[in-house]
Amino acid sequence: TRPPPAGSTPSFRHHLSTQEKTPQICVVGSGPAGFYTAQHLLKQHPQAHVDIYEKQPVPFGLVRFGVAPDHPEVKNVINTFTQTAHSGRCAFWGNVEVGRDVTVPELREAYHAVVLSYGAEDHRALEIPGEELPGVCSARAFVGWYNGLPENRELEPDLSCDTAVILGQGNVALDVARILLTPPEHLERTDITKAALGVLRQSQVKTVWLVGRRGPLQVAFTIKVPRPRKRLTELLLRTATEKPGPEEAARRASASRAWGLRFFRSPQQVLPSPDGRRAAGVRLAVTRLEGVGEATRAVPTGDMEDLPCGLVLSSVGYKSRPVDPSVPFDSKLGVIPNVEGRVMDVPGLYCSGWVKRGPTGVIATTMTDSFLTGQMLLQDLKAGLLPSGPRPGYAAIQALLSSRGVRPVSFSDWEKLDAEEVARGQGTGKPREKLVDPQEMLRLLGH
């Protein structure tokens, strides 16, 4: 800490040091990265105060809007995040979009440190002809639609075709395939949205292909066991080579729906229907692998293959967006340039999660990553690298928001919405019936 001004009284000196001991920190984004960063800061610094800003009226990011409805156990982390939000030194402010309702420079002015943890809210485009045809949609939007993400609530995908093709072989591609193929009665007891369940009940989709540029050794999905790559390879090999026993063979013969992995195929264009009005197939280039280990690339062999389908879901990755012109952004890598979570050339600004390292890894990866960013911030605080003296924190931002007509949603507001969702689900035996319309949410809160 700086020496007090000459002639200052001991009481002034005491006041200054207590102010400096209460760092005001804000976190942008309330998904796993945001909550784990907040959790680490609150746990490791007994005086830190953390405000979490979120553009949706509701918290938890991809835990709420990304995790598949048939994997409810993955959502248990919400209990941990709720404990964090209940801390007396933590506040959640939903319905506040940073970059629109308040700028990053305004946050930096009000807080000792700002952590950007807003994830990857866009999808990577295929950049092939025909991508804009009706019948083509991003897997990200499809997931948002069945999980109740407000911006995707009007998607209404057309499932009147018999074949769907998913371009990509990551965890999201597998989730989407599973939701398309699971009998709707198995989804009735999940938190899938009412609208999605209605559309899936009418679905005519019988076959789903997951297409990947590379081979079985390079698939991007993960399995929940140790030594996953070896186990995954053995599993794929066994499934491909073993003849099924009589029971399994009979089950397969009578199955009404099927799926498969197509390897060494790279999409070249989405083929239009004869009237040019919608997608009717995908033209794939046959590929082969070149290079060794991590450097393996898929290169076209010159052969082509057409795969007829009425629905194309592109699942080639999520992508972060720049949040504010004052924040450096690497648009090629889709991340904020940083060293161990410290944003380059902007002291007091940090990042964690997918906007820091790119959209890869599961919740546990993000946890470790967020703890590391929190650690760097606290090191910088200790080393006196953050602004000294008091900062107003939320009080200053609240005044700005109120002058701009923005009504933040608090964590106790969210708990009212949560109770409403649970109550709406009870009648039909669902854990909750998600509210999907932000206007309705705000109305229920009397905003």
PDB file of C-alpha atoms in Angstrom, residues 101-103 105-107 109-110 393-406:
ATOM      1  CA  ASP A 101     -26.520  -1.600 -20.890  1.00  0.00           C
ATOM      2  CA  VAL A 102     -23.155  -0.826 -19.328  1.00  0.00           C
ATOM      3  CA  THR A 103     -19.664  -0.710 -20.863  1.00  0.00           C
ATOM      4  CA  PRO A 105     -14.707   0.930 -19.126  1.00  0.00           C
ATOM      5  CA  GLU A 106     -17.609   1.863 -16.805  1.00  0.00           C
ATOM      6  CA  LEU A 107     -17.158  -1.420 -14.925  1.00  0.00           C
ATOM      7  CA  GLU A 109     -13.995   2.551 -13.251  1.00  0.00           C
ATOM      8  CA  ALA A 110     -16.352   1.164 -10.578  1.00  0.00           C
ATOM      9  CA  GLY A 393     -18.725  -1.127  -7.017  1.00  0.00           C
ATOM     10  CA  TYR A 394     -22.407  -1.827  -7.659  1.00  0.00           C
ATOM     11  CA  ALA A 395     -23.601   1.516  -6.248  1.00  0.00           C
ATOM     12  CA  ALA A 396     -22.065   3.340  -9.237  1.00  0.00           C
ATOM     13  CA  ILE A 397     -23.350   0.804 -11.774  1.00  0.00           C
ATOM     14  CA  GLN A 398     -26.834   0.764 -10.252  1.00  0.00           C
ATOM     15  CA  ALA A 399     -27.079   4.533 -10.793  1.00  0.00           C
ATOM     16  CA  LEU A 400     -26.034   4.146 -14.456  1.00  0.00           C
ATOM     17  CA  LEU A 401     -28.487   1.283 -15.063  1.00  0.00           C
ATOM     18  CA  SER A 402     -31.337   3.123 -13.444  1.00  0.00           C
ATOM     19  CA  SER A 403     -30.647   6.242 -15.553  1.00  0.00           C
ATOM     20  CA  ARG A 404     -30.780   3.961 -18.640  1.00  0.00           C
ATOM     21  CA  GLY A 405     -34.044   2.317 -17.639  1.00  0.00           C
ATOM     22  CA  VAL A 406     -32.495  -1.119 -17.038  1.00  0.00           C
TER      23      VAL A 406
END
